[in-house]
PDB file of C-alpha atoms in Angstrom:
ATOM      1  CA  MET Q  27      16.951   0.595   5.392  1.00 49.00           C
ATOM      2  CA  THR Q  28      16.029  -1.764   2.332  1.00 59.00           C
ATOM      3  CA  LEU Q  29      14.970  -0.934  -1.123  1.00 64.00           C
ATOM      4  CA  GLN Q  30      13.905  -3.205  -3.792  1.00 65.00           C
ATOM      5  CA  LEU Q  31      13.504  -1.826  -7.568  1.00 63.00           C
ATOM      6  CA  LEU Q  32      11.149  -3.580 -10.045  1.00 61.00           C
ATOM      7  CA  GLU Q  33      11.289  -2.594 -13.654  1.00 58.00           C
ATOM      8  CA  HIS Q  34       8.707  -3.388 -16.418  1.00 54.00           C
ATOM      9  CA  PRO Q  35       8.320  -1.471 -19.632  1.00 52.00           C
ATOM     10  CA  THR Q  36       5.515   0.958 -18.790  1.00 52.00           C
ATOM     11  CA  LEU Q  37       6.145   1.231 -14.978  1.00 55.00           C
ATOM     12  CA  CYS Q  38       9.160   1.679 -12.465  1.00 55.00           C
ATOM     13  CA  LEU Q  39       8.307   0.495  -8.858  1.00 62.00           C
ATOM     14  CA  ALA Q  40      10.460   0.717  -5.801  1.00 64.00           C
ATOM     15  CA  LEU Q  41       9.482  -1.009  -2.569  1.00 71.00           C
ATOM     16  CA  GLY Q  42      11.161   0.080   0.685  1.00 71.00           C
ATOM     17  CA  ALA Q  43      11.099  -0.456   4.246  1.00 75.00           C
ATOM     18  CA  GLY Q  44      12.302   1.887   7.036  1.00 73.00           C
ATOM     19  CA  LEU Q  45      13.650   0.993  10.327  1.00 76.00           C
ATOM     20  CA  ASP Q  46      11.530  -1.648  12.575  1.00 78.00           C
ATOM     21  CA  LEU Q  47      10.829  -1.214  16.148  1.00 81.00           C
ATOM     22  CA  PRO Q  48      10.086  -4.142  18.500  1.00 82.00           C
ATOM     23  CA  GLN Q  49       6.300  -3.513  18.149  1.00 83.00           C
ATOM     24  CA  GLN Q  50       6.111  -1.489  15.148  1.00 85.00           C
ATOM     25  CA  ALA Q  51       6.889  -1.911  11.562  1.00 87.00           C
ATOM     26  CA  ALA Q  52       5.695  -1.746   7.858  1.00 88.00           C
ATOM     27  CA  ARG Q  53       6.141  -4.002   4.895  1.00 89.00           C
ATOM     28  CA  ALA Q  54       4.954  -3.630   1.196  1.00 88.00           C
ATOM     29  CA  ARG Q  55       4.834  -6.142  -1.616  1.00 89.00           C
ATOM     30  CA  ALA Q  56       3.961  -6.105  -5.094  1.00 88.00           C
ATOM     31  CA  MET Q  57       2.814  -8.707  -7.708  1.00 88.00           C
ATOM     32  CA  TRP Q  58       1.543  -8.877 -11.333  1.00 88.00           C
ATOM     33  CA  LEU Q  59      -1.716 -10.745 -11.660  1.00 91.00           C
ATOM     34  CA  ALA Q  60      -3.567 -11.734 -14.820  1.00 90.00           C
ATOM     35  CA  GLY Q  61      -6.565  -9.542 -15.516  1.00 90.00           C
ATOM     36  CA  ARG Q  62     -10.075 -10.347 -15.441  1.00 92.00           C
ATOM     37  CA  GLN Q  63     -12.823 -10.883 -18.288  1.00 89.00           C
ATOM     38  CA  GLY Q  64     -10.149  -9.646 -21.008  1.00 90.00           C
ATOM     39  CA  ARG Q  65      -8.542  -6.701 -19.047  1.00 91.00           C
ATOM     40  CA  PRO Q  66      -5.136  -5.824 -19.017  1.00 90.00           C
ATOM     41  CA  PRO Q  67      -2.784  -7.311 -16.318  1.00 89.00           C
ATOM     42  CA  LEU Q  68      -3.041  -5.914 -12.839  1.00 90.00           C
ATOM     43  CA  LEU Q  69      -0.255  -4.741 -10.547  1.00 90.00           C
ATOM     44  CA  LEU Q  70      -1.363  -5.243  -7.145  1.00 92.00           C
ATOM     45  CA  VAL Q  71       0.567  -3.183  -4.526  1.00 91.00           C
ATOM     46  CA  ALA Q  72      -0.135  -3.612  -0.872  1.00 93.00           C
ATOM     47  CA  LEU Q  73       1.248  -1.872   2.242  1.00 92.00           C
ATOM     48  CA  LEU Q  74       0.521  -2.881   5.807  1.00 93.00           C
ATOM     49  CA  TRP Q  75       1.614  -0.979   8.755  1.00 91.00           C
ATOM     50  CA  ALA Q  76       1.390  -2.709  12.398  1.00 91.00           C
ATOM     51  CA  ARG Q  77       1.879  -1.256  15.728  1.00 88.00           C
ATOM     52  CA  HIS Q  78       1.687  -2.517  19.284  1.00 87.00           C
ATOM     53  CA  CYS Q  79       2.213  -6.150  17.898  1.00 83.00           C
ATOM     54  CA  PRO Q  80       4.953  -8.705  19.152  1.00 83.00           C
ATOM     55  CA  ASP Q  81       6.795 -10.602  16.349  1.00 87.00           C
ATOM     56  CA  VAL Q  82       5.675  -7.840  14.220  1.00 88.00           C
ATOM     57  CA  VAL Q  83       7.544  -8.675  10.896  1.00 88.00           C
ATOM     58  CA  GLN Q  84       6.473 -12.208  11.082  1.00 90.00           C
ATOM     59  CA  SER Q  85       2.992 -11.261  11.581  1.00 90.00           C
ATOM     60  CA  LEU Q  86       3.077  -8.782   8.527  1.00 92.00           C
ATOM     61  CA  GLU Q  87       4.666 -11.320   6.354  1.00 93.00           C
ATOM     62  CA  GLN Q  88       1.711 -13.767   7.107  1.00 94.00           C
ATOM     63  CA  TYR Q  89      -0.773 -11.176   6.663  1.00 94.00           C
ATOM     64  CA  LEU Q  90       0.561 -10.238   3.284  1.00 95.00           C
ATOM     65  CA  ASP Q  91       0.815 -13.978   2.259  1.00 96.00           C
ATOM     66  CA  ALA Q  92      -2.846 -14.528   3.175  1.00 95.00           C
ATOM     67  CA  LEU Q  93      -3.965 -11.234   1.255  1.00 96.00           C
ATOM     68  CA  PHE Q  94      -2.592 -12.250  -1.848  1.00 96.00           C
ATOM     69  CA  ALA Q  95      -3.731 -15.629  -1.586  1.00 96.00           C
ATOM     70  CA  ASP Q  96      -7.168 -14.599  -0.860  1.00 96.00           C
ATOM     71  CA  TYR Q  97      -7.085 -12.568  -3.524  1.00 96.00           C
ATOM     72  CA  ARG Q  98      -6.307 -15.156  -6.036  1.00 95.00           C
ATOM     73  CA  CYS Q  99      -9.145 -17.402  -4.805  1.00 95.00           C
ATOM     74  CA  THR Q 100     -11.884 -14.755  -5.337  1.00 96.00           C
ATOM     75  CA  PRO Q 101     -14.740 -15.472  -8.027  1.00 95.00           C
ATOM     76  CA  GLU Q 102     -13.514 -14.773 -11.510  1.00 92.00           C
ATOM     77  CA  GLY Q 103     -16.714 -12.758 -12.199  1.00 93.00           C
ATOM     78  CA  TRP Q 104     -15.860 -10.232  -9.601  1.00 95.00           C
ATOM     79  CA  SER Q 105     -13.987  -7.151 -10.839  1.00 95.00           C
ATOM     80  CA  GLU Q 106     -10.396  -6.391  -9.555  1.00 96.00           C
ATOM     81  CA  THR Q 107     -11.462  -3.591  -7.163  1.00 96.00           C
ATOM     82  CA  GLN Q 108     -14.267  -5.532  -5.958  1.00 96.00           C
ATOM     83  CA  ALA Q 109     -12.288  -8.710  -5.053  1.00 96.00           C
ATOM     84  CA  ALA Q 110      -9.561  -6.279  -3.418  1.00 97.00           C
ATOM     85  CA  ARG Q 111     -12.316  -4.586  -1.236  1.00 96.00           C
ATOM     86  CA  GLN Q 112     -13.886  -8.161  -0.253  1.00 96.00           C
ATOM     87  CA  VAL Q 113     -10.434  -9.354   0.792  1.00 96.00           C
ATOM     88  CA  LEU Q 114      -9.628  -6.467   3.027  1.00 96.00           C
ATOM     89  CA  ALA Q 115     -13.391  -6.793   4.329  1.00 96.00           C
ATOM     90  CA  ALA Q 116     -12.623 -10.561   5.340  1.00 96.00           C
ATOM     91  CA  LEU Q 117      -9.321  -9.484   6.931  1.00 95.00           C
ATOM     92  CA  ASN Q 118     -11.184  -6.807   8.934  1.00 95.00           C
ATOM     93  CA  LEU Q 119     -14.015  -9.039  10.242  1.00 95.00           C
ATOM     94  CA  GLN Q 120     -11.463 -11.786  11.153  1.00 94.00           C
ATOM     95  CA  LEU Q 121      -9.490  -9.327  13.130  1.00 94.00           C
ATOM     96  CA  PHE Q 122     -12.861  -7.749  14.761  1.00 95.00           C
ATOM     97  CA  ARG Q 123     -14.131 -11.358  15.909  1.00 95.00           C
ATOM     98  CA  ARG Q 124     -10.652 -11.969  17.623  1.00 92.00           C
ATOM     99  CA  ARG Q 125     -10.807  -8.737  19.136  1.00 91.00           C
ATOM    100  CA  GLN Q 126     -14.522  -9.418  20.390  1.00 93.00           C
ATOM    101  CA  ALA Q 127     -13.267 -13.006  21.618  1.00 93.00           C
ATOM    102  CA  GLY Q 128     -10.493 -10.917  23.926  1.00 88.00           C
ATOM    103  CA  GLN Q 129      -7.472 -11.839  21.993  1.00 87.00           C
ATOM    104  CA  CYS Q 130      -4.744  -9.064  21.626  1.00 83.00           C
ATOM    105  CA  ILE Q 131      -4.427  -8.321  18.179  1.00 84.00           C
ATOM    106  CA  ALA Q 132      -2.076  -5.629  16.082  1.00 84.00           C
ATOM    107  CA  GLU Q 133      -3.223  -2.295  15.269  1.00 90.00           C
ATOM    108  CA  LEU Q 134      -3.387  -2.915  11.726  1.00 93.00           C
ATOM    109  CA  TYR Q 135      -3.720  -0.387   8.796  1.00 94.00           C
ATOM    110  CA  ALA Q 136      -3.688  -1.259   5.106  1.00 94.00           C
ATOM    111  CA  GLY Q 137      -3.416   0.595   1.778  1.00 93.00           C
ATOM    112  CA  LEU Q 138      -3.694  -1.247  -1.790  1.00 94.00           C
ATOM    113  CA  LEU Q 139      -2.928   0.309  -5.136  1.00 91.00           C
ATOM    114  CA  LEU Q 140      -4.346  -1.463  -8.261  1.00 93.00           C
ATOM    115  CA  VAL Q 141      -2.584  -0.445 -11.398  1.00 89.00           C
ATOM    116  CA  GLN Q 142      -4.358  -1.455 -14.591  1.00 88.00           C
ATOM    117  CA  GLY Q 143      -3.315   0.346 -17.803  1.00 83.00           C
ATOM    118  CA  ASP Q 144      -3.463   3.857 -17.157  1.00 82.00           C
ATOM    119  CA  ALA Q 145      -6.223   3.365 -14.345  1.00 87.00           C
ATOM    120  CA  LEU Q 146      -5.189   3.152 -10.657  1.00 89.00           C
ATOM    121  CA  GLN Q 147      -7.645   2.569  -7.609  1.00 93.00           C
ATOM    122  CA  PHE Q 148      -6.334   3.289  -4.154  1.00 93.00           C
ATOM    123  CA  LEU Q 149      -7.979   1.561  -1.281  1.00 95.00           C
ATOM    124  CA  GLN Q 150      -7.182   3.029   2.103  1.00 93.00           C
ATOM    125  CA  ALA Q 151      -8.011   1.237   5.618  1.00 93.00           C
ATOM    126  CA  GLY Q 152      -6.902   3.402   8.131  1.00 90.00           C
ATOM    127  CA  SER Q 153      -3.793   5.800   8.364  1.00 89.00           C
ATOM    128  CA  ILE Q 154      -2.122   4.806   5.099  1.00 90.00           C
ATOM    129  CA  GLY Q 155      -1.794   7.861   2.587  1.00 87.00           C
ATOM    130  CA  LEU Q 156      -0.831   8.257  -0.897  1.00 87.00           C
ATOM    131  CA  ALA Q 157       1.375  11.325  -2.089  1.00 82.00           C
ATOM    132  CA  ARG Q 158       1.253  12.378  -5.858  1.00 80.00           C
ATOM    133  CA  VAL Q 159       4.593  14.073  -6.337  1.00 76.00           C
ATOM    134  CA  HIS Q 160       5.001  16.289  -9.547  1.00 71.00           C
ATOM    135  CA  GLY Q 161       6.971  19.240 -10.509  1.00 65.00           C
ATOM    136  CA  ALA Q 162       4.360  21.633  -9.384  1.00 67.00           C
ATOM    137  CA  GLY Q 163       4.135  20.087  -5.793  1.00 71.00           C
ATOM    138  CA  VAL Q 164       2.515  17.247  -3.663  1.00 76.00           C
ATOM    139  CA  GLN Q 165      -0.925  16.346  -3.600  1.00 78.00           C
ATOM    140  CA  THR Q 166      -1.766  13.885  -0.562  1.00 81.00           C
ATOM    141  CA  LEU Q 167      -4.836  11.635  -0.360  1.00 82.00           C
ATOM    142  CA  VAL Q 168      -5.423  10.625   3.379  1.00 76.00           C
ATOM    143  CA  GLY Q 169      -7.365   8.002   5.014  1.00 65.00           C
ATOM    144  CA  ARG Q 170      -9.302   7.639   8.360  1.00 67.00           C
ATOM    145  CA  ASP Q 171      -6.639   8.310  10.550  1.00 68.00           C
ATOM    146  CA  GLY Q 172      -6.589   5.879  13.517  1.00 68.00           C
ATOM    147  CA  MET Q 173      -9.346   3.560  12.177  1.00 84.00           C
ATOM    148  CA  ALA Q 174      -7.638   0.157  12.414  1.00 91.00           C
ATOM    149  CA  LEU Q 175      -8.633  -2.854  10.761  1.00 93.00           C
ATOM    150  CA  GLY Q 176     -10.869  -5.022  13.270  1.00 92.00           C
ATOM    151  CA  ALA Q 177     -12.054  -1.727  15.112  1.00 90.00           C
ATOM    152  CA  GLN Q 178     -15.430  -2.490  13.820  1.00 92.00           C
ATOM    153  CA  ALA Q 179     -17.499  -5.256  12.165  1.00 92.00           C
ATOM    154  CA  GLU Q 180     -17.772  -3.282   8.999  1.00 92.00           C
ATOM    155  CA  LEU Q 181     -14.781  -2.264   7.084  1.00 91.00           C
ATOM    156  CA  ALA Q 182     -14.018   1.477   7.147  1.00 88.00           C
ATOM    157  CA  LEU Q 183     -12.673   1.950   3.606  1.00 91.00           C
ATOM    158  CA  VAL Q 184     -11.885   5.106   1.501  1.00 91.00           C
ATOM    159  CA  GLN Q 185     -11.325   4.645  -2.272  1.00 92.00           C
ATOM    160  CA  HIS Q 186      -9.882   6.685  -4.803  1.00 92.00           C
ATOM    161  CA  GLY Q 187     -10.004   6.256  -8.818  1.00 92.00           C
ATOM    162  CA  LEU Q 188      -7.070   7.941 -10.441  1.00 86.00           C
ATOM    163  CA  THR Q 189      -5.419   8.190 -13.689  1.00 83.00           C
ATOM    164  CA  LEU Q 190      -1.765   7.498 -14.066  1.00 78.00           C
ATOM    165  CA  ARG Q 191       0.261  10.484 -15.351  1.00 75.00           C
ATOM    166  CA  THR Q 192       3.714  10.390 -17.186  1.00 70.00           C
ATOM    167  CA  ASP Q 193       5.214  13.270 -14.995  1.00 69.00           C
ATOM    168  CA  GLU Q 194       4.325  12.102 -11.570  1.00 72.00           C
ATOM    169  CA  LEU Q 195       5.842   9.946  -8.810  1.00 75.00           C
ATOM    170  CA  LEU Q 196       3.436   8.115  -6.526  1.00 78.00           C
ATOM    171  CA  LEU Q 197       4.649   7.610  -2.671  1.00 81.00           C
ATOM    172  CA  LEU Q 198       2.450   5.163  -0.677  1.00 84.00           C
ATOM    173  CA  ALA Q 199       3.280   5.233   3.281  1.00 84.00           C
ATOM    174  CA  PRO Q 200       1.923   5.552   6.523  1.00 86.00           C
ATOM    175  CA  GLN Q 201       0.412   8.905   7.126  1.00 85.00           C
ATOM    176  CA  PRO Q 202       2.708  10.087   9.947  1.00 83.00           C
ATOM    177  CA  LEU Q 203       5.585   9.544   7.547  1.00 81.00           C
ATOM    178  CA  LEU Q 204       4.151  11.699   4.885  1.00 79.00           C
ATOM    179  CA  ALA Q 205       2.910  14.393   7.378  1.00 77.00           C
ATOM    180  CA  VAL Q 206       6.707  14.916   8.494  1.00 74.00           C
ATOM    181  CA  GLY Q 207       8.859  13.914   5.416  1.00 71.00           C
ATOM    182  CA  ASP Q 208      10.368  16.362   2.948  1.00 70.00           C
ATOM    183  CA  LEU Q 209       9.197  15.446  -0.368  1.00 71.00           C
ATOM    184  CA  GLN Q 210      10.865  18.496  -2.357  1.00 70.00           C
ATOM    185  CA  PRO Q 211      13.813  16.395  -3.174  1.00 66.00           C
ATOM    186  CA  LEU Q 212      11.485  14.208  -5.122  1.00 67.00           C
ATOM    187  CA  CYS Q 213       9.242  17.030  -6.576  1.00 65.00           C
ATOM    188  CA  GLN Q 214      12.657  18.262  -8.288  1.00 63.00           C
ATOM    189  CA  GLY Q 215      13.721  15.160  -9.466  1.00 58.00           C
ATOM    190  CA  VAL Q 216      10.393  13.726 -11.085  1.00 58.00           C
ATOM    191  CA  GLY Q 217      10.910  12.203 -14.432  1.00 58.00           C
ATOM    192  CA  THR Q 218      14.861  12.283 -14.119  1.00 59.00           C
ATOM    193  CA  LEU Q 219      15.590  10.023 -11.207  1.00 58.00           C
ATOM    194  CA  ASP Q 220      17.113   6.627 -12.051  1.00 58.00           C
ATOM    195  CA  GLY Q 221      17.092   3.785  -9.673  1.00 58.00           C
ATOM    196  CA  ALA Q 222      20.162   4.994  -7.788  1.00 63.00           C
ATOM    197  CA  GLY Q 223      18.957   8.468  -7.784  1.00 66.00           C
ATOM    198  CA  LEU Q 224      15.628   7.277  -6.651  1.00 67.00           C
ATOM    199  CA  GLY Q 225      17.142   5.337  -3.734  1.00 66.00           C
ATOM    200  CA  GLN Q 226      19.233   8.363  -2.577  1.00 71.00           C
ATOM    201  CA  ALA Q 227      16.121  10.728  -2.680  1.00 70.00           C
ATOM    202  CA  LEU Q 228      14.077   7.859  -0.497  1.00 71.00           C
ATOM    203  CA  ARG Q 229      16.831   7.580   1.934  1.00 71.00           C
ATOM    204  CA  PRO Q 230      15.510  10.069   4.373  1.00 71.00           C
ATOM    205  CA  LEU Q 231      12.146   8.787   4.304  1.00 72.00           C
ATOM    206  CA  LEU Q 232      13.215   5.381   5.026  1.00 70.00           C
ATOM    207  CA  GLN Q 233      15.164   6.401   8.056  1.00 67.00           C
ATOM    208  CA  ALA Q 234      11.789   6.740  10.090  1.00 64.00           C
ATOM    209  CA  PRO Q 235      10.989   3.911  12.365  1.00 60.00           C
ATOM    210  CA  GLY Q 236       8.308   1.602  11.028  1.00 58.00           C
ATOM    211  CA  ALA Q 237       7.987   3.194   7.783  1.00 58.00           C
ATOM    212  CA  ALA Q 238       7.321   1.787   4.270  1.00 53.00           C
ATOM    213  CA  ALA Q 239       7.506   3.793   1.169  1.00 50.00           C
ATOM    214  CA  ARG Q 240       6.710   2.724  -2.413  1.00 48.00           C
ATOM    215  CA  PRO Q 241       7.079   5.446  -5.019  1.00 47.00           C
ATOM    216  CA  ALA Q 242       5.779   4.422  -8.497  1.00 46.00           C
ATOM    217  CA  PRO Q 243       7.007   7.062 -11.284  1.00 44.00           C
ATOM    218  CA  GLY Q 244       4.409   7.091 -13.708  1.00 42.00           C
ATOM    219  CA  ARG Q 245       4.634   5.815 -17.428  1.00 38.00           C
ATOM    220  CA  HIS Q 246       7.536   5.635 -19.508  1.00 36.00           C
ATOM    221  CA  GLY Q 247       7.414   5.313 -23.192  1.00 32.00           C
TER     222      GLY Q 247
END
């Protein structure tokens, strides 16, 4: 299990990766980017989960490199959300064409979080879920289970527009992990967990094969 904590005046973010299998793994990456057209800076968080893929960790790192590089190359006139959608659509079409050409490609799923001020956009391509954890319980947003990138020419994408709350924790992970993981310790500790406590609460989730988890406790201030 690995866990990296990133700190910012208004947001606490943890990036974690669980156990890797020979042909299955997940990786997460976060990056602050300049806002467009006078908007606030953007925190772009990406989770990729791949199955049935040789050299899976290396492939995931290459996909993440390309995703962030392609985002930075999109036209400045596009909104942040439009740019993220188009980057995923381009990756989907690339994988579809490779599949049509008879190449063996990974079963790849993607989830993107775009955090800008108090607004959050969640883009789901396949079996990636987002759990909103708070004292009253857990709300899980699920995507189209099994709809991997490259399965069809047109990107199958689900988009959610949300508002960040000060009393919740956001957990982004492959949907099978959210379906079986016990999130009650996180519910009980929302708003009080420090870095060490957050790592301890996440430890059971990050023991799962191929799992990646990224919680973002809401704003502090």
